[in-house]
XYZ file of C-alpha atoms in Angstrom:
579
model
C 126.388 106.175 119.298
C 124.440 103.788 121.886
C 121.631 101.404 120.353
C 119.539 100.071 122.795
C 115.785 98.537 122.423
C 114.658 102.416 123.850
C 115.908 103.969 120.844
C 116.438 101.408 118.127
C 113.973 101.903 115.711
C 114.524 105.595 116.139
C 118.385 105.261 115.022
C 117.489 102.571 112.071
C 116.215 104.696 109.135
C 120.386 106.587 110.009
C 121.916 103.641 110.689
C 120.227 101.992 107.070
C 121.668 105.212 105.028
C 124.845 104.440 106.532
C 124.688 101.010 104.815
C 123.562 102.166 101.845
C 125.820 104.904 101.232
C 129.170 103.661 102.844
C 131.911 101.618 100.815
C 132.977 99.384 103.658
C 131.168 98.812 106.924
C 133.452 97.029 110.154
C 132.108 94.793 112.431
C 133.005 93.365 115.859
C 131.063 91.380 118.086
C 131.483 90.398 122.128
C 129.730 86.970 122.576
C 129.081 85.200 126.356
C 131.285 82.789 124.975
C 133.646 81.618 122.786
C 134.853 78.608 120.681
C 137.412 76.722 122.873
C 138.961 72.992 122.464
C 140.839 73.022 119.562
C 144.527 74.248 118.962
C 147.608 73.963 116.947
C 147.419 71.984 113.181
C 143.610 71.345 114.243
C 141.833 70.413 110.888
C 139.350 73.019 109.550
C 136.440 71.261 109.534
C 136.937 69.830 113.607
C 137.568 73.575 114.209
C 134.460 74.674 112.303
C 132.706 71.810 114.480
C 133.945 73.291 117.871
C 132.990 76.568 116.690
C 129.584 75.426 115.550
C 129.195 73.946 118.708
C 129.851 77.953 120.659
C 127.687 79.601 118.284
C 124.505 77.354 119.309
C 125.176 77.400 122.823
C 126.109 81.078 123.587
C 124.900 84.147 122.847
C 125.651 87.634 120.884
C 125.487 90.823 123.565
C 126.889 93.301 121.685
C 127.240 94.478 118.159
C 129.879 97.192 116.881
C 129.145 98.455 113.528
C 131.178 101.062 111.658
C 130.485 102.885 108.101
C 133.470 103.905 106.178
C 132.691 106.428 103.683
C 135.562 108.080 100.963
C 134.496 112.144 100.584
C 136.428 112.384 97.279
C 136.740 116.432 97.818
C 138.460 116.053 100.830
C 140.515 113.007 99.734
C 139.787 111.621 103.266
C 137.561 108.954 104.629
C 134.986 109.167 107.203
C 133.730 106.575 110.073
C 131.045 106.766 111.801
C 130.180 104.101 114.697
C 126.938 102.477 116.507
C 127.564 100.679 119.733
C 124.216 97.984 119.403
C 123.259 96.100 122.759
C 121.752 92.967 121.612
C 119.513 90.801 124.106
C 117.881 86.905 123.511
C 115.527 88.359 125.669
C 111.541 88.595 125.230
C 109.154 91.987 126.275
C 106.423 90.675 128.462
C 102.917 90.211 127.497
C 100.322 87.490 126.494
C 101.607 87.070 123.191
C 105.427 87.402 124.039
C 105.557 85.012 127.151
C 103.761 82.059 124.801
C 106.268 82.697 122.175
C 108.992 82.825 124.148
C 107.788 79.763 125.203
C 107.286 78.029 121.715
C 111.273 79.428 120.369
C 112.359 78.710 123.938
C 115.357 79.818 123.552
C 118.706 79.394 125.691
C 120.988 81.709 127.086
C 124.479 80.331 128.371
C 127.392 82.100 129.820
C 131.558 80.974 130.066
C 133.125 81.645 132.961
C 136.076 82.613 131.199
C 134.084 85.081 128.857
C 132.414 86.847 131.969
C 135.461 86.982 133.604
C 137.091 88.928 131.140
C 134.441 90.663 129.673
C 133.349 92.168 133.478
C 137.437 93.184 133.925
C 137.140 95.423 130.736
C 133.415 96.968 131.813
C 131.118 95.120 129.853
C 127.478 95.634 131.522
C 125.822 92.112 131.053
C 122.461 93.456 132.857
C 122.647 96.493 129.946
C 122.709 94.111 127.371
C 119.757 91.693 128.797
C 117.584 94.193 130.104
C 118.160 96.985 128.014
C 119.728 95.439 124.249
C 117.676 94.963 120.921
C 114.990 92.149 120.608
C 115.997 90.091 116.977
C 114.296 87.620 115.208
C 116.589 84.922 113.274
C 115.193 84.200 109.705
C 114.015 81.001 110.774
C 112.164 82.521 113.855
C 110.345 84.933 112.005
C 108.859 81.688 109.928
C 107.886 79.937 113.468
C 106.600 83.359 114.575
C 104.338 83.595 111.866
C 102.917 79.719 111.707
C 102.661 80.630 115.268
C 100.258 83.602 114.448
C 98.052 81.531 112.601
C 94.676 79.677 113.139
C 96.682 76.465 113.493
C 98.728 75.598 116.591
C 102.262 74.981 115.644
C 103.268 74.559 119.170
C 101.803 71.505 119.522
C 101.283 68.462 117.787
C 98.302 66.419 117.563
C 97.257 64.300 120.674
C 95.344 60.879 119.977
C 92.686 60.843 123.220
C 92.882 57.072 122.540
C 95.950 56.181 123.672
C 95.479 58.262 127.209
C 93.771 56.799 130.026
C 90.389 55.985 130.641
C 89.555 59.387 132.891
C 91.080 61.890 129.988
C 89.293 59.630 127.177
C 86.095 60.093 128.853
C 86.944 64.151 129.647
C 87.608 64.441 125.914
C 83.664 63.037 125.207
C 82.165 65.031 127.166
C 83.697 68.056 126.053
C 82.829 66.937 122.643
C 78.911 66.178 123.714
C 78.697 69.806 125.170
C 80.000 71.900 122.586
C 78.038 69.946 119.986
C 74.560 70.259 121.411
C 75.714 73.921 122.059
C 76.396 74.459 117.923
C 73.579 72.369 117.479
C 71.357 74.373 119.257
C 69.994 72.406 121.622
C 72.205 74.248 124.477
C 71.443 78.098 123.250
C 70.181 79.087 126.826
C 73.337 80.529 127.298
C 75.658 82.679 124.799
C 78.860 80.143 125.583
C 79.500 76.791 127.176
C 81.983 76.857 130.070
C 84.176 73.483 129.834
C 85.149 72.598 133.411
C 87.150 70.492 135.311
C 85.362 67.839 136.757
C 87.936 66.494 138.971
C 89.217 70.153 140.712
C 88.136 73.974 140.465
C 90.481 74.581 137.500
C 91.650 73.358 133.956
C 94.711 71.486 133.722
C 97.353 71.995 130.996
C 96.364 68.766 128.831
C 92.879 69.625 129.444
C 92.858 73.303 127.785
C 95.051 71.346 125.195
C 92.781 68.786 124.409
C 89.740 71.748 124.250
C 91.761 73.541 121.831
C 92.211 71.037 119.611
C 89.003 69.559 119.410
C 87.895 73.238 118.574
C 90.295 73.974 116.377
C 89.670 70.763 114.305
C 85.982 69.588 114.782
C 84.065 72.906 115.404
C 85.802 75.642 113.070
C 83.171 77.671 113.542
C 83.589 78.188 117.412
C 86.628 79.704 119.226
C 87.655 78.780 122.130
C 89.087 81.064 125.273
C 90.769 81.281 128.666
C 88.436 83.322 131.279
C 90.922 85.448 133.490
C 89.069 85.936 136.405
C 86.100 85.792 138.310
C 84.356 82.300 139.647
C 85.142 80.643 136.017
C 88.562 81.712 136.494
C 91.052 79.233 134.742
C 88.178 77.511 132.793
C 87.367 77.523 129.058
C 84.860 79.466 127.466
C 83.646 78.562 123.808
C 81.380 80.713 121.713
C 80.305 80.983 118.287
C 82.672 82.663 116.021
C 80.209 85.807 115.315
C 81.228 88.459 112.380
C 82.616 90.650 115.178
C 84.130 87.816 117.128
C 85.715 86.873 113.200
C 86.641 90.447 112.452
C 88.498 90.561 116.265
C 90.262 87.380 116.409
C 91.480 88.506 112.932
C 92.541 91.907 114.389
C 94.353 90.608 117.585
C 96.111 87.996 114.640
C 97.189 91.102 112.783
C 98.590 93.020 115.523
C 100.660 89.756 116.517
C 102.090 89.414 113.452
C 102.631 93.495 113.446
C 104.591 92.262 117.419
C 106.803 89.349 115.253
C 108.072 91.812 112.422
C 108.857 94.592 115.331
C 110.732 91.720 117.843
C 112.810 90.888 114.183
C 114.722 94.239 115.581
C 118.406 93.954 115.464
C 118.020 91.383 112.431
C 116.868 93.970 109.919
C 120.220 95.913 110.185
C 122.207 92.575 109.340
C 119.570 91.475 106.542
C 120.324 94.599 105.034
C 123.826 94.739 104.846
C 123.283 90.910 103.480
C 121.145 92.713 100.937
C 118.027 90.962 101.674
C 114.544 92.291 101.985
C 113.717 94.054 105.396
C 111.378 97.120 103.848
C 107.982 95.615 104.290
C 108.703 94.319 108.007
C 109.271 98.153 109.309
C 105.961 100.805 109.941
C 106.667 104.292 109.458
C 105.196 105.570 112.631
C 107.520 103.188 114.729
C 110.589 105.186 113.578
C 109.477 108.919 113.892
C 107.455 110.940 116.962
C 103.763 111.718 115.539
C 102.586 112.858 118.638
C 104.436 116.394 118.352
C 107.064 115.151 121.189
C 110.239 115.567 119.926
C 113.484 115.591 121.532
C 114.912 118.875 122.109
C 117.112 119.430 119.312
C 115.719 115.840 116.788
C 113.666 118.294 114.546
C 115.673 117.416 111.638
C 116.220 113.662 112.662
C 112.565 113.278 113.155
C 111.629 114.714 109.573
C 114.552 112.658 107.922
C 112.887 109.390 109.691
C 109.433 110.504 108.650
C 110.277 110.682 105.050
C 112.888 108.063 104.931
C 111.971 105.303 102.149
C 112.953 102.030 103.560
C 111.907 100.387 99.833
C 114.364 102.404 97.974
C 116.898 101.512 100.821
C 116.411 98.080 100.266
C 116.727 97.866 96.661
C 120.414 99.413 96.573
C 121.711 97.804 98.844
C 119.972 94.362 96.600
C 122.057 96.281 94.029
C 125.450 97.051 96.153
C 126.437 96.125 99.457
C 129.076 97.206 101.140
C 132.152 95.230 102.198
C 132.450 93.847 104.691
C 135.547 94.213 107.443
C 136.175 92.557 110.738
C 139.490 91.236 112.392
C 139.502 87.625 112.750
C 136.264 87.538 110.820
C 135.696 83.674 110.942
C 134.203 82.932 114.624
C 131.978 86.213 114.327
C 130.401 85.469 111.002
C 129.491 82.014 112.264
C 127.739 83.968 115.449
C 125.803 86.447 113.381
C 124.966 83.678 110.737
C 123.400 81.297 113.482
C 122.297 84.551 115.471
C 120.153 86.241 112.770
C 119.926 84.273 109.747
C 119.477 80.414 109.992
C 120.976 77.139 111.703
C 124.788 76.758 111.264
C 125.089 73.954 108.320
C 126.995 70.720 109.436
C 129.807 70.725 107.260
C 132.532 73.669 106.963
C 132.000 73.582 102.841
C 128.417 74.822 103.304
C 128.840 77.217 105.733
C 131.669 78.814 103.780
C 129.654 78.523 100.643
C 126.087 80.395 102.346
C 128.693 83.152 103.776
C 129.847 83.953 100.814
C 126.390 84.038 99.176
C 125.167 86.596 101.784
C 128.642 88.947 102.310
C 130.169 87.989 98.398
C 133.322 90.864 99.475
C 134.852 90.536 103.033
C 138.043 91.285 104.395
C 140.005 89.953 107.215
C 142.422 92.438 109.181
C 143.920 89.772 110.821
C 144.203 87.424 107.695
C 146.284 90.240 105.924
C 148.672 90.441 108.617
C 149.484 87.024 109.765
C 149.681 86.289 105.399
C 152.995 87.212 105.760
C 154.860 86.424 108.709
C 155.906 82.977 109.801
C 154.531 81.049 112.412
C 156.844 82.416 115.574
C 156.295 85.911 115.069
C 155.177 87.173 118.356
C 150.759 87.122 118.835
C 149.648 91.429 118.089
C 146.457 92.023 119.596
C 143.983 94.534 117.240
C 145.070 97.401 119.069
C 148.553 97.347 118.587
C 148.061 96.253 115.132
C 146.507 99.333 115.076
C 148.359 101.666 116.985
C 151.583 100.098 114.707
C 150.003 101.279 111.487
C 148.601 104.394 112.794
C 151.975 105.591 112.436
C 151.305 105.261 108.863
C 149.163 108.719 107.550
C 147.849 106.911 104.417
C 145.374 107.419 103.965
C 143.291 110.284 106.085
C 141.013 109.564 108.183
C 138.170 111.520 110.328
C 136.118 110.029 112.962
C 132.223 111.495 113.124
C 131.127 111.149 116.171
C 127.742 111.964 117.702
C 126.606 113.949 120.326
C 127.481 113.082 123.569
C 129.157 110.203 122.331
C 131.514 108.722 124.729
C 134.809 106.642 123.737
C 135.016 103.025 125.482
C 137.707 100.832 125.877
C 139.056 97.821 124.335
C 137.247 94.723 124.196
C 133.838 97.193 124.186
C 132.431 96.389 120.463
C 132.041 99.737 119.222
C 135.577 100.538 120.156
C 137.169 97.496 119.045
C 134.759 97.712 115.280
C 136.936 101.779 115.348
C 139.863 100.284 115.523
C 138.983 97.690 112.674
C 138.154 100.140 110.472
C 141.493 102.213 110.630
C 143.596 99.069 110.394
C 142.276 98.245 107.576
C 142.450 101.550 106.014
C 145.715 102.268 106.335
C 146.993 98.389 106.484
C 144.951 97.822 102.853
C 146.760 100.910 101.592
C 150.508 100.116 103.074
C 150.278 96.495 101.613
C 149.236 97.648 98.564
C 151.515 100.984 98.122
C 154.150 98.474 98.989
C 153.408 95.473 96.544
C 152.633 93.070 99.524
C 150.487 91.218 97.173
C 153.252 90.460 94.754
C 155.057 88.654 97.053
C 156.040 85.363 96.848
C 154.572 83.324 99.276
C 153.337 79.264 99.871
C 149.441 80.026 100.957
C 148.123 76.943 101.729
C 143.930 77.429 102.268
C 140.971 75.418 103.226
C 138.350 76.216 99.932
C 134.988 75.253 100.008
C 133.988 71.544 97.441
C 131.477 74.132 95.998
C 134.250 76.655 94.934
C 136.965 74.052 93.572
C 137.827 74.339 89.850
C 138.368 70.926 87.960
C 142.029 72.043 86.931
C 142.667 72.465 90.507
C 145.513 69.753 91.184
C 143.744 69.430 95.640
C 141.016 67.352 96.450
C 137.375 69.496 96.777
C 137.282 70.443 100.727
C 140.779 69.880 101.149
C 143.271 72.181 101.238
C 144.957 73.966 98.513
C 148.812 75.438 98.023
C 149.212 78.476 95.870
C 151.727 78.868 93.165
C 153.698 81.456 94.901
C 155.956 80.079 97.031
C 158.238 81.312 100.076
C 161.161 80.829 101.995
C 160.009 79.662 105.109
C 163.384 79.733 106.601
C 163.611 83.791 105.689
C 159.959 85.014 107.104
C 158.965 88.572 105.956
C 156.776 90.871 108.000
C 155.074 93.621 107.254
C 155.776 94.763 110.890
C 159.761 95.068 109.676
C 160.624 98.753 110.639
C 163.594 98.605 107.829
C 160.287 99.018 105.938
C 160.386 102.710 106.171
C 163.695 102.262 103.351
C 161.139 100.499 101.111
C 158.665 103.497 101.699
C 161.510 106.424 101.119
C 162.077 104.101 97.630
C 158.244 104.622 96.269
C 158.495 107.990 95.406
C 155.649 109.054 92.798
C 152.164 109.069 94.006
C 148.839 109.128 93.015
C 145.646 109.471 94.173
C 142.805 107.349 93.122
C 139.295 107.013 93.990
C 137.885 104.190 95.619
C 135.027 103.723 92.493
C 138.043 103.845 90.277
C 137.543 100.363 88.210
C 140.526 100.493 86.647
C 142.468 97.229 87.554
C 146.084 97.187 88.883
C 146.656 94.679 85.923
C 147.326 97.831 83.680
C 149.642 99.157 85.937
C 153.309 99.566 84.817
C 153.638 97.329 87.839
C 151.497 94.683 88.200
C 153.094 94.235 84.680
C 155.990 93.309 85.301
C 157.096 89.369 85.875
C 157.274 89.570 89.956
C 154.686 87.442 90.946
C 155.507 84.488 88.684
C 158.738 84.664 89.061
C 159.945 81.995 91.914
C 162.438 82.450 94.697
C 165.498 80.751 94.679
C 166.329 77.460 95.785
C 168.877 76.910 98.932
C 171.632 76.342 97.542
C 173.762 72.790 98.666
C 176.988 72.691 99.892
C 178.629 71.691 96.157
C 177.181 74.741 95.107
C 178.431 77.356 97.283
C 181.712 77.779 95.822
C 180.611 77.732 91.854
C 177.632 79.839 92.547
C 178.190 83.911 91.759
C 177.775 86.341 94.784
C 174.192 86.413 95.831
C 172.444 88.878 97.853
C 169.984 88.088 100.650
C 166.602 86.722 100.277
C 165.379 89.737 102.189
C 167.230 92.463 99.890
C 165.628 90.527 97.052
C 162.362 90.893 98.025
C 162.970 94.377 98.775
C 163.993 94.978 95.246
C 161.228 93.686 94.066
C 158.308 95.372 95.987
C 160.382 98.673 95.903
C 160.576 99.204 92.094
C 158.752 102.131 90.536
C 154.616 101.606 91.063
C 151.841 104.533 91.291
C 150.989 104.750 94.827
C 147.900 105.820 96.457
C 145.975 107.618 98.923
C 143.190 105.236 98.773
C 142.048 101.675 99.171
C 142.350 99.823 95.508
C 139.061 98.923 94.246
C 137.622 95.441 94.672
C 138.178 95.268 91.219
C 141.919 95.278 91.449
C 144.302 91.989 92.016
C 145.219 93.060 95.242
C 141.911 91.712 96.416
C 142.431 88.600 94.692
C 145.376 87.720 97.432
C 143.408 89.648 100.231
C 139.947 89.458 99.579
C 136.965 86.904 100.507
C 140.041 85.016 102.813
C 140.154 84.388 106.554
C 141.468 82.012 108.961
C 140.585 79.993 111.999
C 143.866 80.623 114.439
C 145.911 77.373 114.871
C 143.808 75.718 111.937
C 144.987 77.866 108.936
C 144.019 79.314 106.164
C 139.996 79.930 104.404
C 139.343 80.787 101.347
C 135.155 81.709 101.061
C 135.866 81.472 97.246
């Protein structure tokens, strides 16, 4: 389903129940650039930096987003997908155009990112002209000093140390507003501040009238007149109960503009189970007026009654968890994007992540875990279209009406195909005991994270206990898998809130995973040694003996997680471990 700044609010209250409701929400993201300059063995912080550095210079267009919900009667699971156009963009107005011009934001586009995003049909003037406005965290704060009776946009200017001409403007103006609140200029209901050197105001002038109101005369105000022979001159008045009670009005209903620009931001603060409920008004999300689309009756009386408090207090409780394929560079773009400034250092970053999504998963992590370094590059789609071969477990698209598919590289499509990989890849690697291989992980872990008995410097990275043969790579894209999957013959089908752990499993019980692989033997060796079989047959006897298997993802709860969960990588840099 399209999300676009026409119909946003309209499609929140949904899109919110999603989140609230759904075990596992996938996300992709198309950027107008990317992270480029670093490359093979390049260390994770210098690849953090680089893609630091793409994050504050380009921009987030487009948002997929899909829910992934288990129906335990049908023993399937359901997706449902919103394609969200996202624009840096500002609506015009008085109030928009000055704080578009105190966040002055900048929009930047690669070359190579247009390129390729204009060959697969991304519409850039869609997303500008047509996305969802956002607010980052730290913008909303600016927004509302910036609504205030102070003027955060500017500092304070000392007349003294400007010229002689603007020192003696600045006296005058402060001569004829005092005998005006003094009294002794009441003729007139205002004093008009000119400019005596032209027919309008300059920019420093009206700054320099501002501030003197602002901070010597409180009890005046101060404004622009539009038109007429006064045109681009300052008016100042006495601040009268109704002059009080409507700059106090036109305050309110910029601060109402701030909370409804936030936009796109409230759908990520929730799924980071923060507070959103108190920024949304009812009436922006439902017709009141009678005019309903033809067929929205129901949708329009969901959205009326929908309680956006309640909404926000389960997902405080539970969020979701959170999927994406390649996870890293995106979660640095939405965390800059919507939430605050990208830290400095790697550890931070990694830390904050994990303190907003505490459960992700990396598609792309659990693949390349197991295969060695000159395995051929698989794109998501045929990662995807490999595994769909796999019918574990089922899966049912919901699509909405006159919803139309797109193609690769089109966020909504390429969030789909997330969610099914990881469906079925989560339930292939665990049905066959991919976690219990043994493997050498070596990951980058956040100083924060580091336990004192761990033997690696804080920051630095870390080598697991399980250790591989390098020289024998397994991968999970191995079609003499399909002998390992005739091997697991009893199954079982558990629910996703199952909290049973794996641990009590006949086999996560067994010695596999501590047991290590074999050295090489030397060449003194080979001819006292017994017959051996193959590394690979090995490890096939291992992961094949007798298990439960499932229809289902294992529950965060289980140790599968602990080798797939809350890890990602940076390509070419390695490992990360957000824990």
């Amino acid at each position: 389903m399209e999300v676009n700044r026409g119909n946003f609010f309209w499609m929140l209250p949904h899109m919110l129940q999603e989140a609230e409701t759904a075990q596992y929400v996938a996300i992709d993201i198309e950027m107008s650039g990317i992270a480029s300059g670093y490359g093979h063995l390049t260390p994770i912080p210098e690849a953090y930096a680089k893609v630091k550095e793409a994050a504050e210079e380009y921009q987030v267009l487009q948002i997929g987003i899909t829910f992934i919900h288990y129906i335990e009667k049908k023993s399937e699971y359901t997706t449902r997908t919103f394609n969200c156009y996202v624009s840096p963009l500002f609506p015009k107005g008085h109030f928009n155009d000055a704080l578009n011009r105190y966040l002055d934001r900048n929009f930047s586009v690669s070359t190579r990112s247009y390129t390729f995003l204009r060959h697969h049909g991304f519409n850039f003037i869609q997303a500008l002209d047509n996305g969802v406005y956002y607010l980052s965290r730290k913008e909303q704060k600016l927004a509302e000093e910036f609504c205030s009776w102070k003027d955060p946009e500017h500092e304070h200017i000392d007349p003294s140390t400007l010229d002689d001409e603007t020192q003696q403007f600045y006296e005058n103006v402060r001569a004829q507003v005092g005998a005006y609140v003094n009294g002794r200029n009441w003729v007139h209901p205002e004093v008009v501040i000119q400019n005596p050197y032209g027919k309008k105001l300059n920019g420093l002038q009206i700054r320099l009238i501002h501030q003197m109101v602002r901070e010597e005369y409180p009890t005046c105000t101060a404004k622009r007149i539009p038109v007429g022979k006064m045109m681009g001159n300052i008016s100042v008045t006495l601040l009268t109960r109704s002059t009080k009670i409507e700059a106090e009005n036109r305050r309110q209903l910029n601060v109402g503009e701030t909370k409804r620009l936030s936009g796109m931001q409230i759908l990520l603060e929730a799924l980071a189970g923060g507070s959103f409920a108190d920024r949304i008004e009812q009436d922006w999300v439902y017709h009141s007026n009678g005019v309903v689309p033809a067929g929205a009756d129901s949708w329009n009386e969901f959205n009326k009654k929908f309680n956006f408090h309640r909404c926000e207090a389960n997902l405080k409780k539970n969020r979701p968890i959170i999927i994406g394929h390649n996870i890293f560079q995106d979660l640095a773009f939405l965390y800059h994007t919507f939430f605050e400034p990208l830290p400095a250092k790697v550890d931070d970053f990694l830390n904050t992540i994990h303190q907003l999504f505490p459960r992700i998963a990396d598609t792309k992590f659990m693949h390349s875990r197991v295969i060695h370094q000159m395995e051929q590059d698989r794109t998501l789609k045929e990662l995807s279209d490999y595994f769909a071969k796999h019918k574990v477990p089922t899966i049912r698209h919901v699509s909405h009406p006159g919803e139309v598919e797109a193609g690769p590289h089109n966020a909504a499509y390429d969030s789909t195909l997330t969610a099914n990989l990881f469906l079925r890849q989560a339930c292939y690697l665990y049905n066959t005991n991919k976690h219990l291989m043994e493997t050498q992980e070596t990951y980058y872990t956040p100083e924060k994270q580091s336990a004192p008995s761990d033997h690696h410097a804080p920051g630095k990275s870390a080598t697991t206990s399980k250790m591989r043969d390098m020289a024998n790579p397994f991968t999970i894209l191995d079609e003499e898998e399909e002998e390992v999957v005739g091997a697991l013959s009893k199954w079982d089908v558990l629910s996703p809130d199952e909290s049973q752990s794996r641990a009590s499993t006949p086999m996560a019980s067994t010695p596999m995973a501590s047991t290590p692989v074999a050295s090489t033997p030397g060449p003194s060796s080979l001819t006292e040694a017994p017959p051996q079989t193959s590394w690979r047959t090995e490890q096939k006897k291992k992961i094949a003996a007798p298990s439960r298997r499932t229809r289902t993802v294992p529950p965060w709860s289980d140790d599968f997680w602990e080798v797939y969960g809350n890890k990602t990588l940076i390509p070419g840099s390695g490992f990360v471990s957000l824990v």
